[in-house]
């Protein structure tokens, strides 16, 4: 099998930072802190099921391309597997496995009755037409039809996917079942059982965590200087809500570069500019261009990495100037960089807490669908806020009483809850 095949094992270069190894290191640290037995850690460091399917897709020019689609189901000890589906060129089985494990801890930490999963296809959606993306989404779900379901595994949007893909996936599953099954995915359009508040949920959750962390330091959002890496679904929503609350968003960026304004950007105008310019933000008037690398090292009060993993590494960690980092992306800070930041007294609020707003509202969407009763946006946002604030307080309490970092505290809570359930359920046979 040649290396360009989607099924070729990714042979890491020496510089490769394996996301699954990193996820296991955090699990090991939490297991040590919790004094978990060897068997429990051993079980939790393996995904329960790993599925890779072949997706033959007819391109618009008539050619057939075969893609690899992954779904990793890490744990269903607390409930159905839950997690997004990512369409991004950097998707690998290792990455999807790491992200599936993070979903397990995230759901457990937030106290929602789900396990963890993640899916992905290594494509750049920008290189495919809408009808090609529809064929890819439908064939992917059809290949996984026996592995998903409203009480088995419930996909949702992630990088490169949105309500549009969820509608195609819900329809494909439903047609195969012979009746509408809205509960098979979350993050759906409102017309087929989506929830008000879902689209902005991850960004809103990030805003809530930043607000709470500042309040603990006797500060408020008003006037706080914030830099945000990423202006996609999460970064743009967080920027908008933080800006509305009076924070100064001094810089934001996309993969193609970013913009900086010493006195703060007008986020609503920036969003309008991005809409008119095919999602591009460079060239925005009254702002200076800035690279992604420069953005991370700007002097600011709060840094929000809201793009890909492994952005703050040993290479740039010494240049980071923010005292508070709120991880809106999954895994944006590497293990070594995290240790260096902690040693310097920088607070890093981890992904499994900070970006949990999305899966919390996914849960609320699923509950509304199962009960055939839909709530207004205020209720959805209120329920989410209450779960986020509770989780934040629990993490800070654990961090203070155990004298450990907020990241380890979040893992202790998430891993601890799953380990407890594993012990109570026992091992079959
Ligand atoms: N993809 C999002 C995450 O990483 C949402 C997952 C979901 O709603 O199931 O948390």
Short mmCIF file of C-alpha atoms and ligand atoms in Angstrom, two decimals:
data_model
loop_
_atom_site.label_atom_id
_atom_site.label_comp_id
_atom_site.label_asym_id
_atom_site.label_seq_id
_atom_site.Cartn_x
_atom_site.Cartn_y
_atom_site.Cartn_z
CA UNK A 1 0.00 0.00 0.00
CA UNK A 2 1.53 3.32 -0.98
CA UNK A 3 1.80 6.27 1.40
CA UNK A 4 -0.79 8.35 -0.44
CA UNK A 5 -3.47 5.75 0.23
CA UNK A 6 -5.97 6.97 2.83
CA UNK A 7 -5.40 3.69 4.68
CA UNK A 8 -1.63 3.98 4.91
CA UNK A 9 -0.51 4.20 8.51
CA UNK A 10 0.72 7.70 9.21
CA UNK A 11 4.43 7.20 9.90
CA UNK A 12 5.29 10.02 12.29
CA UNK A 13 8.30 12.25 11.65
CA UNK A 14 10.57 12.81 14.69
CA UNK A 15 8.87 16.20 15.24
CA UNK A 16 5.39 14.65 15.19
CA UNK A 17 3.44 15.28 18.40
CA UNK A 18 1.09 12.32 18.72
CA UNK A 19 -2.26 13.58 20.06
CA UNK A 20 -3.24 10.13 21.34
CA UNK A 21 -0.01 9.77 23.37
CA UNK A 22 -0.67 13.22 24.84
CA UNK A 23 -4.24 12.28 25.76
CA UNK A 24 -2.96 9.09 27.43
CA UNK A 25 -0.37 11.08 29.40
CA UNK A 26 -3.12 13.26 30.86
CA UNK A 27 -5.14 10.15 31.67
CA UNK A 28 -2.09 8.61 33.41
CA UNK A 29 -1.58 11.77 35.48
CA UNK A 30 -5.23 11.75 36.58
CA UNK A 31 -5.10 7.99 37.31
CA UNK A 32 -2.03 8.56 39.50
CA UNK A 33 -3.70 11.43 41.36
CA UNK A 34 -6.83 9.29 41.87
CA UNK A 35 -4.74 6.20 42.73
CA UNK A 36 -6.74 4.16 40.22
CA UNK A 37 -5.94 0.48 39.91
CA UNK A 38 -3.92 -0.75 36.93
CA UNK A 39 -6.95 -2.45 35.33
CA UNK A 40 -9.08 0.69 35.29
CA UNK A 41 -6.36 2.81 33.65
CA UNK A 42 -5.65 0.03 31.19
CA UNK A 43 -9.31 -0.14 30.12
CA UNK A 44 -9.68 3.64 29.86
CA UNK A 45 -6.54 4.07 27.76
CA UNK A 46 -8.04 1.99 24.93
CA UNK A 47 -10.95 3.02 22.72
CA UNK A 48 -13.76 0.47 22.94
CA UNK A 49 -14.33 0.41 19.19
CA UNK A 50 -12.41 1.81 16.20
CA UNK A 51 -14.11 1.81 12.82
CA UNK A 52 -12.55 2.88 9.52
CA UNK A 53 -14.75 2.71 6.47
CA UNK A 54 -14.09 3.18 2.81
CA UNK A 55 -16.09 5.99 1.17
CA UNK A 56 -16.18 5.80 -2.62
CA UNK A 57 -17.36 9.16 -3.91
CA UNK A 58 -18.22 10.22 -7.42
CA UNK A 59 -16.63 13.62 -8.09
CA UNK A 60 -18.57 16.10 -10.21
CA UNK A 61 -16.23 15.36 -13.14
CA UNK A 62 -17.23 11.68 -13.07
CA UNK A 63 -14.03 10.39 -11.40
CA UNK A 64 -14.32 8.07 -8.41
CA UNK A 65 -12.26 8.91 -5.34
CA UNK A 66 -12.06 6.63 -2.32
CA UNK A 67 -11.80 8.34 1.06
CA UNK A 68 -11.24 6.83 4.50
CA UNK A 69 -13.81 7.71 7.16
CA UNK A 70 -13.08 7.09 10.84
CA UNK A 71 -15.32 6.79 13.88
CA UNK A 72 -13.65 6.05 17.20
CA UNK A 73 -15.90 5.13 20.12
CA UNK A 74 -13.82 5.56 23.23
CA UNK A 75 -16.24 4.80 26.05
CA UNK A 76 -19.96 4.27 26.59
CA UNK A 77 -19.76 3.57 30.30
CA UNK A 78 -21.91 6.59 31.20
CA UNK A 79 -24.26 6.54 28.20
CA UNK A 80 -24.33 6.63 24.38
CA UNK A 81 -21.11 7.60 22.60
CA UNK A 82 -21.13 11.31 21.74
CA UNK A 83 -18.92 13.50 19.62
CA UNK A 84 -18.43 15.46 16.46
CA UNK A 85 -17.44 14.57 12.92
CA UNK A 86 -14.50 16.51 11.52
CA UNK A 87 -13.79 17.21 7.84
CA UNK A 88 -10.21 18.52 7.83
CA UNK A 89 -7.03 17.62 5.92
CA UNK A 90 -5.11 16.95 9.17
CA UNK A 91 -7.50 14.18 10.31
CA UNK A 92 -5.73 10.92 11.23
CA UNK A 93 -6.86 7.91 13.19
CA UNK A 94 -4.56 8.93 16.04
CA UNK A 95 -6.10 12.40 16.18
CA UNK A 96 -9.66 11.07 16.07
CA UNK A 97 -8.80 8.54 18.82
CA UNK A 98 -7.39 11.30 21.03
CA UNK A 99 -10.42 13.51 20.46
CA UNK A 100 -12.78 10.61 21.22
CA UNK A 101 -11.05 10.14 24.59
CA UNK A 102 -11.34 13.87 25.33
CA UNK A 103 -15.10 13.65 24.66
CA UNK A 104 -15.43 10.94 27.32
CA UNK A 105 -13.83 13.16 29.98
CA UNK A 106 -15.68 16.27 28.76
CA UNK A 107 -19.13 14.67 29.05
CA UNK A 108 -18.25 13.11 32.42
CA UNK A 109 -16.90 16.41 33.77
CA UNK A 110 -20.05 18.26 32.73
CA UNK A 111 -22.23 15.56 34.29
CA UNK A 112 -24.08 14.69 31.09
CA UNK A 113 -25.01 11.04 30.50
CA UNK A 114 -22.81 10.31 27.51
CA UNK A 115 -19.65 8.50 26.62
CA UNK A 116 -17.11 9.80 24.13
CA UNK A 117 -16.55 9.37 20.40
CA UNK A 118 -15.21 11.29 17.41
CA UNK A 119 -15.31 10.87 13.67
CA UNK A 120 -13.41 12.33 10.79
CA UNK A 121 -12.51 12.32 7.13
CA UNK A 122 -9.18 13.75 5.94
CA UNK A 123 -10.48 16.20 3.34
CA UNK A 124 -10.42 19.93 2.88
CA UNK A 125 -14.14 20.65 2.39
CA UNK A 126 -13.23 23.77 0.38
CA UNK A 127 -11.96 21.46 -2.39
CA UNK A 128 -15.37 19.77 -2.78
CA UNK A 129 -18.65 21.05 -4.20
CA UNK A 130 -21.79 21.04 -2.06
CA UNK A 131 -23.18 18.03 -3.89
CA UNK A 132 -19.88 16.16 -3.45
CA UNK A 133 -19.94 16.95 0.28
CA UNK A 134 -23.50 15.65 0.44
CA UNK A 135 -22.50 12.38 -1.22
CA UNK A 136 -19.52 12.03 1.15
CA UNK A 137 -21.65 12.73 4.26
CA UNK A 138 -24.40 10.33 3.21
CA UNK A 139 -22.05 7.47 2.27
CA UNK A 140 -20.03 7.93 5.48
CA UNK A 141 -23.17 7.60 7.64
CA UNK A 142 -24.53 4.76 5.56
CA UNK A 143 -21.27 2.82 6.10
CA UNK A 144 -21.59 3.43 9.86
CA UNK A 145 -25.31 2.73 10.06
CA UNK A 146 -24.98 -0.25 12.44
CA UNK A 147 -22.60 1.62 14.73
CA UNK A 148 -24.65 4.76 15.41
CA UNK A 149 -28.16 5.55 16.67
CA UNK A 150 -29.92 7.78 19.22
CA UNK A 151 -29.09 5.44 22.09
CA UNK A 152 -25.83 4.09 20.63
CA UNK A 153 -23.66 6.87 19.20
CA UNK A 154 -24.80 10.41 18.41
CA UNK A 155 -22.62 12.45 16.02
CA UNK A 156 -22.54 16.26 15.90
CA UNK A 157 -20.69 19.00 13.99
CA UNK A 158 -16.97 19.60 14.46
CA UNK A 159 -14.35 21.39 12.31
CA UNK A 160 -15.47 21.52 8.69
CA UNK A 161 -19.01 20.29 9.34
CA UNK A 162 -22.19 22.12 10.37
CA UNK A 163 -25.97 21.81 10.62
CA UNK A 164 -26.04 21.20 6.86
CA UNK A 165 -24.02 17.95 7.10
CA UNK A 166 -26.02 16.88 10.17
CA UNK A 167 -29.27 17.22 8.16
CA UNK A 168 -27.88 14.97 5.39
CA UNK A 169 -26.69 12.45 7.99
CA UNK A 170 -30.00 12.46 9.88
CA UNK A 171 -31.86 12.00 6.59
CA UNK A 172 -29.63 9.10 5.47
CA UNK A 173 -30.05 7.31 8.79
CA UNK A 174 -33.82 7.96 8.85
CA UNK A 175 -34.40 6.75 5.27
CA UNK A 176 -32.56 3.53 6.12
CA UNK A 177 -34.65 3.05 9.28
CA UNK A 178 -37.91 3.80 7.46
CA UNK A 179 -38.93 6.66 9.77
CA UNK A 180 -37.58 10.02 10.99
CA UNK A 181 -34.95 9.62 13.71
CA UNK A 182 -34.02 13.16 14.79
CA UNK A 183 -32.12 11.94 17.88
CA UNK A 184 -29.39 10.24 15.81
CA UNK A 185 -27.41 13.48 15.46
CA UNK A 186 -27.30 16.82 17.25
CA UNK A 187 -26.42 20.26 15.90
CA UNK A 188 -29.22 19.81 13.33
CA UNK A 189 -31.11 22.65 11.64
CA UNK A 190 -34.07 23.94 13.69
CA UNK A 191 -36.51 22.65 11.03
CA UNK A 192 -35.73 19.01 11.90
CA UNK A 193 -35.41 19.19 15.67
CA UNK A 194 -32.31 21.29 16.24
CA UNK A 195 -32.08 23.42 19.35
CA UNK A 196 -32.10 27.16 19.64
CA UNK A 197 -28.72 28.30 20.91
CA UNK A 198 -26.75 25.31 19.51
CA UNK A 199 -24.82 27.22 16.86
CA UNK A 200 -23.35 29.75 19.29
CA UNK A 201 -23.12 27.25 22.18
CA UNK A 202 -19.40 26.44 22.15
CA UNK A 203 -18.47 30.13 21.83
CA UNK A 204 -20.98 31.08 24.55
CA UNK A 205 -19.49 28.46 26.85
CA UNK A 206 -16.00 29.90 26.24
CA UNK A 207 -17.30 33.39 27.10
CA UNK A 208 -18.81 32.05 30.34
CA UNK A 209 -15.54 30.39 31.38
CA UNK A 210 -13.50 33.54 30.63
CA UNK A 211 -16.02 35.62 32.61
CA UNK A 212 -15.90 33.27 35.62
CA UNK A 213 -12.10 33.09 35.58
CA UNK A 214 -11.84 36.89 35.48
CA UNK A 215 -14.40 37.22 38.28
CA UNK A 216 -12.20 34.94 40.44
CA UNK A 217 -9.39 37.44 39.86
CA UNK A 218 -11.61 40.37 40.85
CA UNK A 219 -11.90 41.51 37.23
CA UNK A 220 -14.70 41.81 34.71
CA UNK A 221 -14.88 41.35 30.95
CA UNK A 222 -15.16 45.11 30.40
CA UNK A 223 -11.86 46.38 29.02
CA UNK A 224 -10.10 43.00 29.24
CA UNK A 225 -7.69 42.54 26.32
CA UNK A 226 -8.24 39.24 24.52
CA UNK A 227 -6.53 37.61 21.51
CA UNK A 228 -8.36 34.80 19.71
CA UNK A 229 -6.68 32.35 17.33
CA UNK A 230 -9.38 31.05 14.97
CA UNK A 231 -12.45 32.75 13.55
CA UNK A 232 -14.58 29.71 12.71
CA UNK A 233 -17.78 28.63 14.44
CA UNK A 234 -16.21 28.71 17.91
CA UNK A 235 -13.75 31.62 17.62
CA UNK A 236 -16.21 33.95 15.89
CA UNK A 237 -19.04 33.26 18.36
CA UNK A 238 -16.73 33.69 21.36
CA UNK A 239 -15.37 36.93 19.86
CA UNK A 240 -18.88 38.27 19.27
CA UNK A 241 -20.16 37.48 22.77
CA UNK A 242 -17.00 38.70 24.52
CA UNK A 243 -17.08 41.91 22.46
CA UNK A 244 -20.76 42.42 23.35
CA UNK A 245 -19.86 42.02 27.02
CA UNK A 246 -17.33 44.85 26.74
CA UNK A 247 -14.05 42.96 26.27
CA UNK A 248 -11.44 44.35 23.84
CA UNK A 249 -10.76 41.72 21.19
CA UNK A 250 -7.36 42.98 20.05
CA UNK A 251 -6.66 40.25 17.48
CA UNK A 252 -8.29 37.34 15.68
CA UNK A 253 -6.98 35.09 12.93
CA UNK A 254 -7.92 32.40 10.45
CA UNK A 255 -5.63 29.82 8.85
CA UNK A 256 -4.78 32.46 6.24
CA UNK A 257 -3.60 35.05 8.81
CA UNK A 258 -5.17 37.56 11.14
CA UNK A 259 -5.83 41.17 12.07
CA UNK A 260 -4.75 43.26 15.06
CA UNK A 261 -6.07 46.52 16.50
CA UNK A 262 -4.47 47.96 19.66
CA UNK A 263 -7.80 49.45 20.83
CA UNK A 264 -9.94 46.46 19.97
CA UNK A 265 -11.67 45.23 16.80
CA UNK A 266 -15.32 45.87 16.00
CA UNK A 267 -16.28 42.20 15.81
CA UNK A 268 -19.67 42.75 14.17
CA UNK A 269 -18.06 44.76 11.38
CA UNK A 270 -15.34 42.14 11.06
CA UNK A 271 -17.97 39.40 10.72
CA UNK A 272 -19.75 41.38 8.01
CA UNK A 273 -16.39 41.88 6.23
CA UNK A 274 -15.64 38.13 6.45
CA UNK A 275 -19.09 37.29 5.04
CA UNK A 276 -18.50 39.59 2.06
CA UNK A 277 -14.96 38.28 1.45
CA UNK A 278 -15.45 34.53 1.38
CA UNK A 279 -14.51 34.12 5.10
CA UNK A 280 -11.26 36.08 4.66
CA UNK A 281 -10.47 38.68 7.32
CA UNK A 282 -7.14 39.98 6.02
CA UNK A 283 -7.48 43.46 4.57
CA UNK A 284 -10.05 44.50 7.20
CA UNK A 285 -9.78 48.31 7.41
CA UNK A 286 -8.61 49.92 10.67
CA UNK A 287 -6.58 46.84 11.59
CA UNK A 288 -3.02 45.72 10.99
CA UNK A 289 -2.23 42.32 9.46
CA UNK A 290 -0.77 39.77 11.86
CA UNK A 291 0.36 36.17 11.44
CA UNK A 292 -1.05 33.29 13.46
CA UNK A 293 2.30 32.89 15.21
CA UNK A 294 2.46 36.59 16.14
CA UNK A 295 -1.09 36.50 17.50
CA UNK A 296 -0.22 33.83 20.07
CA UNK A 297 2.61 35.89 21.53
CA UNK A 298 0.82 39.27 21.74
CA UNK A 299 0.74 41.06 25.10
CA UNK A 300 -2.86 40.52 26.29
CA UNK A 301 -4.82 39.46 29.39
CA UNK A 302 -6.48 36.37 27.92
CA UNK A 303 -5.40 34.16 25.02
CA UNK A 304 -8.03 31.93 23.41
CA UNK A 305 -6.68 29.34 20.97
CA UNK A 306 -9.81 28.38 19.02
CA UNK A 307 -8.28 26.66 15.99
CA UNK A 308 -6.34 23.39 15.75
CA UNK A 309 -4.38 21.28 18.24
CA UNK A 310 -0.65 21.73 19.02
CA UNK A 311 -0.47 25.51 18.55
CA UNK A 312 1.36 26.39 21.77
CA UNK A 313 4.44 24.20 21.83
CA UNK A 314 7.98 24.13 23.23
CA UNK A 315 8.92 26.36 20.27
CA UNK A 316 6.80 29.37 21.22
CA UNK A 317 5.82 28.79 24.86
CA UNK A 318 8.46 31.15 26.26
CA UNK A 319 7.09 34.01 24.16
CA UNK A 320 3.49 33.64 25.39
CA UNK A 321 2.59 36.76 27.36
CA UNK A 322 -1.01 36.10 28.47
CA UNK A 323 -1.56 35.07 32.07
CA UNK A 324 -4.76 33.21 31.33
CA UNK A 325 -5.22 30.76 28.45
CA UNK A 326 -8.69 29.41 27.73
CA UNK A 327 -8.61 26.43 25.37
CA UNK A 328 -11.51 26.77 22.94
CA UNK A 329 -9.91 24.31 20.49
CA UNK A 330 -9.25 20.70 21.45
CA UNK A 331 -5.63 20.15 22.51
CA UNK A 332 -4.12 23.51 21.41
CA UNK A 333 -1.39 23.38 24.09
CA UNK A 334 1.10 20.50 24.00
CA UNK A 335 2.01 18.56 27.12
CA UNK A 336 5.48 20.13 27.39
CA UNK A 337 4.19 23.65 26.74
CA UNK A 338 1.51 23.10 29.36
CA UNK A 339 4.14 22.11 31.92
CA UNK A 340 6.22 25.20 31.08
CA UNK A 341 3.17 27.48 31.40
CA UNK A 342 2.15 25.95 34.73
CA UNK A 343 5.71 26.35 36.04
CA UNK A 344 5.50 30.06 35.12
CA UNK A 345 2.19 30.43 36.96
CA UNK A 346 0.10 30.91 33.80
CA UNK A 347 -3.42 29.50 34.24
CA UNK A 348 -4.55 27.19 31.44
CA UNK A 349 -8.25 26.36 31.50
CA UNK A 350 -8.47 23.07 29.62
CA UNK A 351 -10.48 22.19 26.53
CA UNK A 352 -12.61 19.58 28.28
CA UNK A 353 -14.03 22.39 30.42
CA UNK A 354 -13.74 25.52 28.27
CA UNK A 355 -15.23 24.22 25.01
CA UNK A 356 -17.89 21.97 26.55
CA UNK A 357 -20.75 24.41 25.78
CA UNK A 358 -21.28 22.72 22.40
CA UNK A 359 -21.81 19.22 23.69
CA UNK A 360 -23.90 20.53 26.59
CA UNK A 361 -26.37 22.12 24.16
CA UNK A 362 -26.17 18.96 22.02
CA UNK A 363 -27.37 17.11 25.11
CA UNK A 364 -30.17 19.66 25.63
CA UNK A 365 -31.14 19.25 21.95
CA UNK A 366 -31.28 15.46 22.36
CA UNK A 367 -33.36 15.76 25.57
CA UNK A 368 -35.80 18.17 23.86
CA UNK A 369 -36.12 15.77 20.91
CA UNK A 370 -36.71 12.71 23.11
CA UNK A 371 -39.35 14.56 25.16
CA UNK A 372 -41.02 16.15 22.08
CA UNK A 373 -40.92 19.46 23.90
CA UNK A 374 -38.87 22.38 22.62
CA UNK A 375 -37.58 25.24 24.74
CA UNK A 376 -37.00 28.92 24.04
CA UNK A 377 -33.41 30.14 23.61
CA UNK A 378 -33.30 31.76 27.02
CA UNK A 379 -34.01 28.44 28.71
CA UNK A 380 -31.41 26.60 26.61
CA UNK A 381 -28.75 29.23 27.33
CA UNK A 382 -29.68 29.32 31.01
CA UNK A 383 -29.43 25.52 31.45
CA UNK A 384 -26.10 25.48 29.62
CA UNK A 385 -24.73 28.35 31.66
CA UNK A 386 -25.66 26.65 34.88
CA UNK A 387 -23.87 23.39 33.90
CA UNK A 388 -20.79 25.31 32.71
CA UNK A 389 -20.53 27.42 35.86
CA UNK A 390 -20.99 24.37 38.11
CA UNK A 391 -18.25 22.49 36.24
CA UNK A 392 -15.92 25.51 36.41
CA UNK A 393 -16.44 25.81 40.17
CA UNK A 394 -15.86 22.06 40.70
CA UNK A 395 -12.63 22.23 38.70
CA UNK A 396 -11.33 25.23 40.64
CA UNK A 397 -12.30 23.62 43.95
CA UNK A 398 -10.44 20.40 43.08
CA UNK A 399 -7.49 22.43 41.85
CA UNK A 400 -7.29 24.35 45.13
CA UNK A 401 -7.91 21.45 47.52
CA UNK A 402 -5.57 19.02 45.76
CA UNK A 403 -3.06 21.78 44.86
CA UNK A 404 -3.01 20.70 41.24
CA UNK A 405 -3.46 22.59 37.96
CA UNK A 406 -6.98 23.24 36.63
CA UNK A 407 -6.20 20.84 33.77
CA UNK A 408 -5.32 17.98 36.06
CA UNK A 409 -8.31 18.88 38.27
CA UNK A 410 -10.66 18.67 35.27
CA UNK A 411 -9.19 15.28 34.32
CA UNK A 412 -9.45 14.06 37.91
CA UNK A 413 -13.16 14.91 37.89
CA UNK A 414 -13.87 13.49 34.41
CA UNK A 415 -11.74 10.36 34.70
CA UNK A 416 -12.86 9.85 38.30
CA UNK A 417 -16.53 9.81 37.36
CA UNK A 418 -15.98 7.27 34.57
CA UNK A 419 -13.74 5.10 36.78
CA UNK A 420 -16.39 5.10 39.51
CA UNK A 421 -19.05 3.98 37.01
CA UNK A 422 -16.69 1.32 35.66
CA UNK A 423 -16.13 -0.02 39.16
CA UNK A 424 -19.85 0.02 39.97
CA UNK A 425 -20.80 -1.70 36.70
CA UNK A 426 -18.01 -4.28 37.00
CA UNK A 427 -16.33 -6.21 34.25
CA UNK A 428 -18.24 -8.55 31.92
CA UNK A 429 -17.89 -11.55 31.88
N1 LIG B 1 -17.54 18.73 18.28
C1 LIG B 1 -17.91 19.35 19.52
C2 LIG B 1 -16.89 19.03 20.61
O1 LIG B 1 -15.76 18.71 20.34
C3 LIG B 1 -19.34 19.02 19.90
C4 LIG B 1 -19.63 17.58 20.10
C5 LIG B 1 -21.10 17.25 20.30
O2 LIG B 1 -21.90 18.16 20.38
O3 LIG B 1 -21.40 16.06 20.40
O4 LIG B 1 -17.16 19.15 21.76
#
